[in-house]
XYZ file of N, CA and C in Angstrom:
606
model
N -1.777 28.733 -37.078
C -1.851 29.223 -38.587
C -3.188 28.629 -39.192
N -4.324 29.446 -39.567
C -5.463 28.916 -39.863
C -5.874 29.705 -41.425
N -5.702 28.943 -42.323
C -6.418 29.505 -43.501
C -7.642 29.414 -43.941
N -8.085 30.398 -44.891
C -9.619 30.437 -45.543
C -9.573 29.556 -46.902
N -10.016 28.241 -46.614
C -9.676 27.381 -47.886
C -10.943 27.806 -48.595
N -11.587 28.598 -48.527
C -12.766 29.200 -49.567
C -12.270 29.875 -50.661
N -11.005 30.358 -50.523
C -10.084 31.162 -51.531
C -9.384 30.054 -52.122
N -8.595 30.827 -53.546
C -7.742 30.318 -53.640
C -6.428 30.001 -53.057
N -5.856 28.869 -52.684
C -4.720 28.767 -51.666
C -3.952 27.789 -52.235
N -2.547 27.841 -52.277
C -1.834 26.954 -52.973
C -1.337 25.561 -52.046
N -1.095 24.763 -52.623
C -0.783 23.460 -52.054
C 0.241 23.413 -50.890
N 1.045 24.413 -51.286
C 2.385 24.771 -50.235
C 1.659 25.203 -49.101
N 1.061 26.167 -49.207
C 0.562 26.930 -48.146
C -0.430 26.158 -46.962
N -1.177 25.229 -47.494
C -2.091 24.230 -46.945
C -1.125 23.373 -46.058
N -0.119 23.015 -46.674
C 0.895 22.208 -46.117
C 1.446 22.643 -44.942
N 1.822 23.953 -45.097
C 2.118 24.824 -43.720
C 1.219 25.052 -42.855
N -0.049 25.157 -43.208
C -0.929 25.240 -42.328
C -1.395 24.000 -41.685
N -1.078 22.796 -42.201
C -1.483 21.247 -41.607
C -0.183 21.347 -40.749
N 1.036 21.843 -40.806
C 2.161 21.640 -39.875
C 1.644 22.485 -38.484
N 0.717 23.194 -38.822
C 0.070 24.017 -37.586
C -1.182 23.310 -37.021
N -1.358 21.957 -37.660
C -2.580 21.301 -37.032
C -4.060 21.980 -37.639
N -4.001 22.661 -38.550
C -5.215 22.950 -39.280
C -5.777 22.073 -39.832
N -6.952 21.418 -39.512
C -7.802 20.394 -40.055
C -8.383 20.586 -41.445
N -9.236 21.971 -41.241
C -9.587 22.360 -42.603
C -8.673 22.290 -43.947
N -7.406 22.726 -43.391
C -6.359 22.764 -44.682
C -5.938 21.129 -45.069
N -5.978 20.496 -43.855
C -5.886 18.952 -44.502
C -6.743 18.554 -45.148
N -7.992 18.527 -44.691
C -9.332 18.251 -45.701
C -9.227 18.686 -47.107
N -8.515 19.953 -47.115
C -8.892 20.389 -48.721
C -7.765 19.974 -49.309
N -6.310 19.440 -48.735
C -5.170 18.952 -49.489
C -5.574 17.664 -49.736
N -6.114 17.085 -48.729
C -6.489 15.538 -48.742
C -7.663 15.400 -50.167
N -8.563 16.405 -50.415
C -9.452 16.251 -51.467
C -8.849 16.709 -52.682
N -7.538 17.547 -52.496
C -6.893 17.833 -53.948
C -5.725 16.569 -54.197
N -5.391 16.167 -53.441
C -4.209 14.886 -53.610
C -4.607 13.637 -53.813
N -5.828 13.481 -53.292
C -6.179 11.907 -52.921
C -6.067 11.223 -54.089
N -6.596 11.645 -55.466
C -6.684 10.761 -56.679
C -5.122 10.862 -57.244
N -4.272 11.515 -57.105
C -2.786 11.341 -57.435
C -2.178 10.269 -56.293
N -2.337 10.398 -55.110
C -1.554 9.464 -54.525
C -2.055 7.982 -54.669
N -3.552 8.026 -54.660
C -4.015 6.723 -55.075
C -3.330 6.081 -56.393
N -3.571 6.824 -57.320
C -3.230 6.460 -58.846
C -1.689 6.143 -58.815
N -0.830 7.029 -58.132
C 0.748 6.822 -58.011
C 1.131 5.368 -57.368
N 0.380 5.052 -56.325
C 0.396 3.882 -55.179
C 0.142 2.619 -56.560
N -1.299 2.973 -56.857
C -1.559 1.713 -57.913
C -0.914 1.501 -58.915
N -0.172 2.248 -59.432
C 0.722 2.051 -60.757
C 1.743 1.279 -60.245
N 2.394 1.406 -59.115
C 3.498 0.632 -58.491
C 3.152 -0.766 -58.198
N 2.130 -0.782 -57.346
C 1.619 -2.045 -56.775
C 0.718 -3.095 -57.535
N -0.187 -2.478 -58.101
C -1.104 -3.214 -59.033
C -2.209 -3.802 -58.270
N -2.619 -3.121 -57.219
C -3.493 -4.057 -56.195
C -4.357 -2.813 -55.656
N -5.567 -2.709 -55.696
C -6.348 -1.660 -54.979
C -6.175 -1.661 -53.694
N -6.531 -2.868 -52.865
C -6.136 -2.783 -51.402
C -4.953 -2.304 -50.908
N -3.747 -2.722 -51.224
C -2.553 -2.293 -51.204
C -2.391 -0.729 -51.464
N -2.929 -0.251 -52.601
C -2.694 1.172 -53.037
C -3.795 1.781 -52.034
N -5.017 1.724 -51.631
C -5.781 2.264 -50.463
C -4.945 2.249 -49.103
N -4.258 1.155 -48.692
C -3.463 1.128 -47.752
C -2.329 2.168 -47.467
N -1.561 2.173 -48.613
C -0.621 3.291 -48.777
C -1.207 4.676 -48.818
N -2.172 4.926 -49.366
C -2.763 6.073 -49.550
C -3.163 6.934 -48.032
N -3.737 5.729 -47.432
C -3.993 6.059 -46.063
C -2.781 6.395 -45.188
N -1.555 5.504 -45.472
C -0.436 5.632 -44.601
C 0.218 7.029 -45.184
N 0.193 7.525 -46.316
C 0.834 8.644 -46.592
C 0.136 10.242 -46.239
N -1.152 10.022 -45.953
C -1.852 11.246 -45.632
C -1.833 11.207 -44.265
N -1.572 9.929 -43.541
C -1.195 9.996 -41.940
C 0.027 10.747 -41.513
N 0.965 10.300 -42.511
C 2.322 11.075 -42.667
C 2.043 12.526 -42.988
N 1.496 12.776 -43.646
C 1.311 14.100 -44.086
C 0.906 15.098 -42.807
N -0.229 14.470 -42.082
C -1.002 14.857 -40.833
C 0.063 15.251 -39.881
N 1.015 14.176 -39.735
C 1.900 14.015 -38.493
C 2.997 14.733 -38.688
N 3.749 14.953 -40.115
C 5.027 15.145 -40.419
C 5.051 16.513 -41.474
N 3.832 17.257 -41.460
C 4.012 18.621 -42.645
C 5.125 19.520 -42.163
N 5.397 19.121 -40.704
C 6.526 20.557 -40.753
C 7.875 20.035 -41.277
N 7.922 18.763 -41.749
C 9.174 18.600 -42.309
C 9.576 18.936 -43.697
N 8.292 19.482 -44.484
C 8.112 19.840 -45.700
C 8.995 21.138 -45.588
N 9.741 21.482 -46.868
C 10.413 22.686 -46.872
C 10.372 23.078 -48.215
N 9.596 24.345 -48.371
C 9.463 25.013 -49.638
C 10.383 25.122 -50.469
N 11.790 25.322 -50.013
C 12.730 25.792 -50.949
C 13.429 24.485 -51.612
N 12.982 23.163 -51.057
C 13.307 21.893 -51.760
C 12.294 21.604 -52.619
N 11.341 22.384 -52.727
C 10.538 21.696 -54.027
C 8.785 22.043 -53.572
N 7.852 21.525 -54.399
C 6.592 21.832 -54.287
C 6.117 20.829 -53.170
N 4.754 21.062 -52.694
C 4.108 20.231 -51.875
C 3.812 18.947 -52.857
N 3.099 19.271 -53.917
C 2.889 18.059 -54.727
C 3.897 17.069 -54.852
N 5.310 17.711 -55.201
C 6.283 16.707 -55.482
C 6.735 15.981 -54.277
N 6.765 16.619 -52.914
C 7.047 16.144 -51.718
C 6.066 14.782 -51.202
N 4.842 15.063 -51.546
C 3.713 13.887 -51.559
C 4.068 12.953 -52.464
N 4.136 13.419 -53.691
C 4.265 12.330 -54.806
C 5.467 11.309 -54.711
N 6.696 11.981 -54.096
C 7.975 11.262 -53.775
C 7.681 10.202 -52.582
N 6.985 10.756 -51.538
C 6.643 10.149 -50.392
C 5.630 8.993 -50.615
N 4.865 8.875 -51.844
C 3.913 7.968 -52.021
C 4.691 6.817 -52.827
N 5.373 7.315 -53.875
C 6.383 6.258 -54.735
C 7.132 5.502 -53.622
N 7.685 6.272 -52.638
C 8.919 5.486 -51.858
C 8.056 4.569 -51.143
N 7.056 4.906 -50.484
C 5.955 3.801 -49.702
C 5.744 2.755 -50.359
N 5.179 3.064 -51.597
C 4.501 1.985 -52.404
C 5.843 0.961 -52.595
N 6.836 1.469 -52.932
C 7.931 0.420 -53.521
C 8.430 -0.431 -52.342
N 8.249 0.521 -50.966
C 8.670 -0.262 -50.013
C 7.732 -1.347 -49.769
N 6.409 -1.069 -50.011
C 5.466 -2.288 -49.542
C 5.379 -3.487 -50.945
N 5.773 -3.091 -51.722
C 6.011 -4.094 -53.074
C 6.997 -5.233 -52.858
N 8.204 -4.140 -52.104
C 9.350 -5.202 -51.801
C 8.806 -6.005 -50.563
N 8.297 -5.758 -49.737
C 7.745 -6.290 -48.257
C 7.137 -7.294 -48.873
N 5.929 -7.185 -49.636
C 5.161 -8.175 -50.407
C 6.102 -9.500 -51.127
N 7.200 -8.897 -51.731
C 7.873 -9.791 -52.542
C 8.674 -10.633 -51.536
N 9.158 -10.093 -50.449
C 9.828 -10.963 -49.631
C 8.951 -11.968 -48.647
N 7.699 -11.572 -48.405
C 6.709 -12.333 -47.881
C 6.366 -13.558 -48.927
N 6.245 -13.091 -50.208
C 6.165 -14.353 -50.848
C 7.029 -15.319 -51.326
N 8.593 -14.831 -51.108
C 9.560 -15.329 -50.850
C 9.584 -16.614 -50.061
N 9.022 -15.924 -48.837
C 9.252 -16.943 -47.701
C 8.104 -17.970 -48.093
N 6.784 -17.558 -48.339
C 5.838 -18.610 -48.610
C 6.120 -19.649 -49.529
N 6.826 -19.080 -50.723
C 7.473 -20.028 -51.738
C 8.115 -21.307 -51.351
N 9.329 -20.926 -50.253
C 9.752 -21.929 -49.882
C 9.036 -23.212 -49.037
N 7.636 -22.782 -48.575
C 7.109 -23.673 -47.898
C 6.099 -24.389 -49.214
N 5.976 -23.925 -50.167
C 4.821 -24.333 -51.466
C 5.902 -25.116 -52.062
N 7.293 -24.868 -52.375
C 8.120 -26.060 -53.244
C 8.313 -26.949 -52.211
N 8.246 -26.956 -51.128
C 8.572 -28.133 -50.076
C 7.669 -29.125 -50.120
N 6.250 -28.456 -49.857
C 4.932 -29.290 -49.941
C 4.577 -29.887 -51.546
N 5.027 -29.271 -52.379
C 5.103 -29.966 -53.917
C 5.687 -31.313 -53.936
N 6.677 -31.330 -53.151
C 7.537 -32.762 -53.148
C 6.872 -33.567 -52.035
N 6.262 -33.256 -51.018
C 5.955 -34.085 -50.109
C 4.536 -34.306 -50.053
N 3.711 -33.424 -50.687
C 2.305 -33.792 -50.831
C 1.969 -33.793 -52.358
N 2.370 -33.556 -53.110
C 2.073 -33.713 -54.638
C 1.573 -32.375 -54.987
N 1.501 -31.662 -55.936
C 1.244 -30.424 -56.425
C -0.350 -30.456 -56.909
N -0.833 -29.429 -56.060
C -2.377 -29.075 -56.581
C -2.743 -27.660 -57.108
N -2.764 -27.551 -58.288
C -2.855 -26.304 -58.944
C -4.089 -25.641 -58.695
N -3.898 -24.308 -58.430
C -5.146 -23.565 -58.152
C -6.040 -23.095 -59.318
N -7.372 -22.981 -59.209
C -7.989 -22.643 -60.039
C -8.068 -21.105 -60.646
N -7.855 -20.740 -61.373
C -7.823 -19.195 -61.817
C -8.455 -18.280 -60.951
N -9.819 -18.637 -60.666
C -10.786 -17.745 -60.038
C -10.247 -17.484 -58.457
N -9.397 -18.529 -58.055
C -8.870 -18.416 -56.629
C -7.370 -17.585 -56.535
N -6.984 -17.541 -57.618
C -5.430 -16.908 -57.302
C -5.408 -15.695 -56.445
N -6.314 -14.734 -56.426
C -6.243 -13.586 -55.728
C -6.478 -13.877 -54.613
N -7.518 -14.706 -54.313
C -7.873 -14.845 -52.846
C -7.073 -15.742 -52.127
N -6.639 -16.669 -52.723
C -5.068 -17.456 -51.978
C -4.231 -16.615 -51.792
N -3.917 -15.834 -52.656
C -2.535 -15.026 -52.526
C -2.930 -14.091 -50.986
N -3.968 -13.479 -50.917
C -4.137 -12.671 -49.544
C -4.190 -13.645 -48.281
N -4.867 -14.644 -48.868
C -4.972 -15.888 -47.559
C -3.775 -16.346 -47.123
N -2.847 -16.843 -48.006
C -1.407 -17.167 -47.615
C -0.689 -16.152 -47.058
N -0.813 -15.097 -47.209
C 0.138 -13.600 -46.866
C -0.334 -13.903 -45.252
N -1.874 -13.761 -45.148
C -2.251 -13.641 -43.538
C -1.698 -14.850 -42.828
N -1.575 -16.065 -43.531
C -1.175 -17.241 -42.626
C 0.288 -17.143 -42.381
N 1.097 -16.772 -43.126
C 2.680 -16.356 -43.191
C 2.557 -15.174 -41.696
N 1.996 -14.300 -41.787
C 2.150 -13.224 -40.981
C 1.660 -13.900 -39.402
N 0.360 -14.712 -39.476
C -0.098 -15.255 -37.940
C 0.879 -16.032 -37.658
N 1.610 -17.084 -38.617
C 2.613 -17.999 -37.924
C 3.775 -17.125 -37.536
N 4.413 -16.422 -38.296
C 5.541 -15.850 -37.945
C 5.420 -15.046 -36.371
N 4.163 -14.579 -36.036
C 4.128 -14.190 -34.614
C 4.092 -15.259 -33.658
N 4.262 -16.515 -33.970
C 4.111 -17.473 -32.935
C 5.612 -17.959 -32.710
N 6.624 -17.484 -33.539
C 8.231 -17.855 -33.292
C 8.563 -17.279 -32.278
N 9.692 -17.702 -31.842
C 10.478 -17.029 -30.438
C 11.160 -15.668 -31.008
N 11.278 -14.512 -30.633
C 11.937 -13.525 -30.910
C 13.220 -13.928 -31.719
N 13.844 -14.526 -31.273
C 15.301 -14.739 -31.910
C 15.017 -15.458 -33.296
N 14.036 -16.579 -33.286
C 14.092 -17.029 -34.705
C 13.230 -16.268 -35.483
N 12.424 -15.342 -35.077
C 11.727 -14.285 -36.136
C 12.521 -13.362 -36.440
N 13.477 -12.841 -35.694
C 14.592 -11.895 -35.947
C 15.367 -12.671 -37.106
N 16.046 -13.728 -37.054
C 16.881 -14.389 -37.985
C 16.222 -14.708 -39.507
N 14.847 -15.050 -39.333
C 14.319 -15.294 -40.727
C 13.945 -13.806 -41.195
N 13.387 -12.651 -40.383
C 13.077 -11.645 -41.070
C 14.300 -11.131 -41.840
N 15.476 -11.069 -41.016
C 16.832 -10.526 -42.032
C 17.047 -11.497 -43.128
N 16.950 -12.792 -43.364
C 17.314 -13.680 -44.378
C 16.192 -13.222 -45.481
N 14.941 -13.755 -44.836
C 13.887 -13.806 -46.231
C 13.040 -12.473 -46.222
N 12.890 -11.543 -45.481
C 12.403 -10.235 -45.852
C 13.219 -9.098 -45.949
N 14.713 -9.244 -45.571
C 15.509 -7.941 -45.824
C 16.654 -8.189 -46.709
N 16.488 -9.925 -47.219
C 17.143 -10.341 -48.398
C 18.800 -10.404 -47.807
N 19.080 -10.611 -46.584
C 20.427 -10.630 -46.158
C 20.966 -12.081 -46.459
N 21.904 -12.215 -46.643
C 22.838 -13.856 -46.521
C 22.888 -14.007 -45.116
N 23.403 -15.176 -45.042
C 23.271 -15.768 -43.473
C 24.362 -15.047 -42.852
N 25.695 -14.976 -43.649
C 26.737 -14.543 -43.467
C 26.407 -12.805 -42.921
N 25.689 -12.113 -43.735
C 25.435 -10.541 -43.283
C 24.376 -10.671 -42.071
N 23.370 -11.509 -41.931
C 22.768 -11.661 -40.890
C 23.509 -11.798 -39.507
N 24.495 -12.745 -39.746
C 25.325 -12.822 -38.541
C 26.254 -11.789 -38.176
N 26.578 -11.060 -39.112
C 27.240 -9.805 -39.056
C 26.417 -8.897 -38.409
N 25.119 -8.742 -38.732
C 24.254 -7.792 -38.179
C 23.700 -8.008 -36.715
N 23.744 -9.246 -36.376
C 23.082 -9.750 -35.232
C 24.336 -9.728 -34.277
N 25.761 -9.871 -34.654
C 27.036 -9.998 -33.987
C 26.864 -11.304 -33.311
N 26.731 -12.274 -34.276
C 26.427 -13.834 -33.674
C 27.277 -14.524 -34.564
N 28.062 -15.889 -33.988
C 28.382 -16.913 -34.950
C 27.697 -17.272 -35.996
N 28.243 -17.482 -37.157
C 27.318 -17.727 -38.599
C 26.346 -19.153 -38.221
N 27.312 -20.035 -37.333
C 26.340 -21.430 -37.120
C 25.254 -21.032 -36.255
N 25.214 -20.137 -35.240
C 24.209 -19.469 -34.380
C 23.030 -19.261 -35.383
N 23.201 -18.295 -36.248
C 22.359 -17.793 -36.992
C 21.672 -19.030 -37.942
N 22.458 -19.973 -38.281
C 22.002 -20.858 -39.179
C 20.932 -21.748 -38.240
N 21.389 -22.068 -37.222
C 20.592 -23.103 -36.354
C 19.160 -22.174 -36.420
N 19.184 -20.938 -36.014
C 18.032 -20.119 -35.850
C 17.087 -20.096 -36.812
N 17.860 -19.796 -38.073
C 16.825 -20.006 -39.220
C 16.172 -21.216 -39.568
N 16.906 -22.441 -39.350
C 16.665 -23.911 -39.336
C 15.475 -24.089 -38.711
N 15.698 -23.796 -37.181
C 14.700 -24.247 -36.268
C 13.478 -23.449 -36.622
N 13.516 -21.975 -36.738
C 12.722 -20.952 -37.031
C 11.786 -21.506 -38.087
N 12.360 -22.167 -39.338
C 11.533 -22.370 -40.614
C 10.624 -23.781 -40.413
N 11.210 -24.605 -39.428
C 10.792 -25.934 -38.711
C 9.642 -25.255 -37.923
N 9.543 -24.543 -37.307
C 8.739 -24.090 -35.922
C 7.467 -23.414 -37.023
N 8.007 -22.632 -38.210
C 6.828 -21.904 -38.875
C 5.744 -22.650 -39.660
N 6.581 -24.113 -40.410
C 6.133 -24.603 -40.786
C 4.925 -25.485 -39.984
N 5.455 -25.816 -38.757
C 4.252 -26.489 -37.948
C 3.444 -25.277 -37.712
N 3.573 -24.071 -37.552
C 2.576 -23.140 -37.271
C 1.530 -22.899 -38.305
N 2.214 -23.121 -39.277
C 1.460 -22.781 -40.811
C 0.438 -23.846 -40.799
N 0.663 -24.843 -40.360
C -0.013 -26.295 -40.618
C -1.206 -26.089 -39.516
N -0.572 -25.594 -38.030
C -1.866 -25.639 -37.129
C -2.689 -24.644 -37.527
N -2.584 -23.375 -38.224
C -3.122 -22.363 -38.747
C -4.280 -22.838 -39.682
N -3.591 -23.453 -40.463
C -4.832 -23.993 -41.677
C -5.549 -25.081 -41.022
N -5.178 -25.867 -40.175
C -6.037 -26.944 -39.579
C -7.143 -26.280 -38.540
N -6.745 -25.196 -37.906
C -7.694 -24.477 -36.841
C -8.676 -23.661 -37.938
N -8.425 -23.391 -39.339
C -9.503 -22.733 -39.982
C -9.129 -21.206 -40.242
N -7.523 -20.843 -40.143
C -6.882 -19.665 -39.979
C -7.049 -19.183 -41.328
N -7.253 -19.984 -42.259
C -7.090 -19.585 -43.722
C -7.805 -20.506 -44.594
N -8.556 -20.176 -45.437
C -9.092 -21.123 -46.494
C -8.731 -21.652 -47.706
N -7.262 -20.979 -47.798
C -6.495 -21.923 -48.684
C -5.517 -22.674 -48.125
N -4.639 -23.321 -48.923
C -3.767 -23.973 -48.432
C -2.654 -23.663 -49.137
N -1.207 -23.792 -48.451
C 0.036 -23.601 -49.100
C 0.570 -24.678 -49.956
N -0.227 -24.751 -50.942
C 0.310 -26.120 -51.795
C 0.127 -25.634 -53.231
């Protein structure tokens, strides 16, 4: 199915053509909706880089999953808008969970090293630098430790819920989280000393 996008074509028809891998229809729909997608993501995230990544993710999904769109359930713009908002909210929640994990270490270091406030001009830079440090350090944990920490700190499960999810004794999950946090702290310190980030989690 290939459309002549030089004439007036509805968004719904463009999406149906995209389902048949019509790249010109995809380019036309992208041109029409990219502003809506970006502004929707930005309103949720209030961050231009995150909004751009969500925008790219949404249009990748549109290209790959256009066949899932059903005209009887609504318009193409409604489908894309809902997808954008859901993905932006998911990203916001993920960011908050990473900040929660980061803050665990920041609070611990305030006690052990003393508080060093950031200058206002460095706040945004340190925010991104710290998230990158946490992600790099998480990758160095054992799969068992990473899974336990992910459930508790990123998916907001209680230790009891995590033990039920993993089908493991509560004590085992507690031990994995405790050892994982200790290993994560060492990994974060190693990343900082090796120059993996310009800021410090303090």
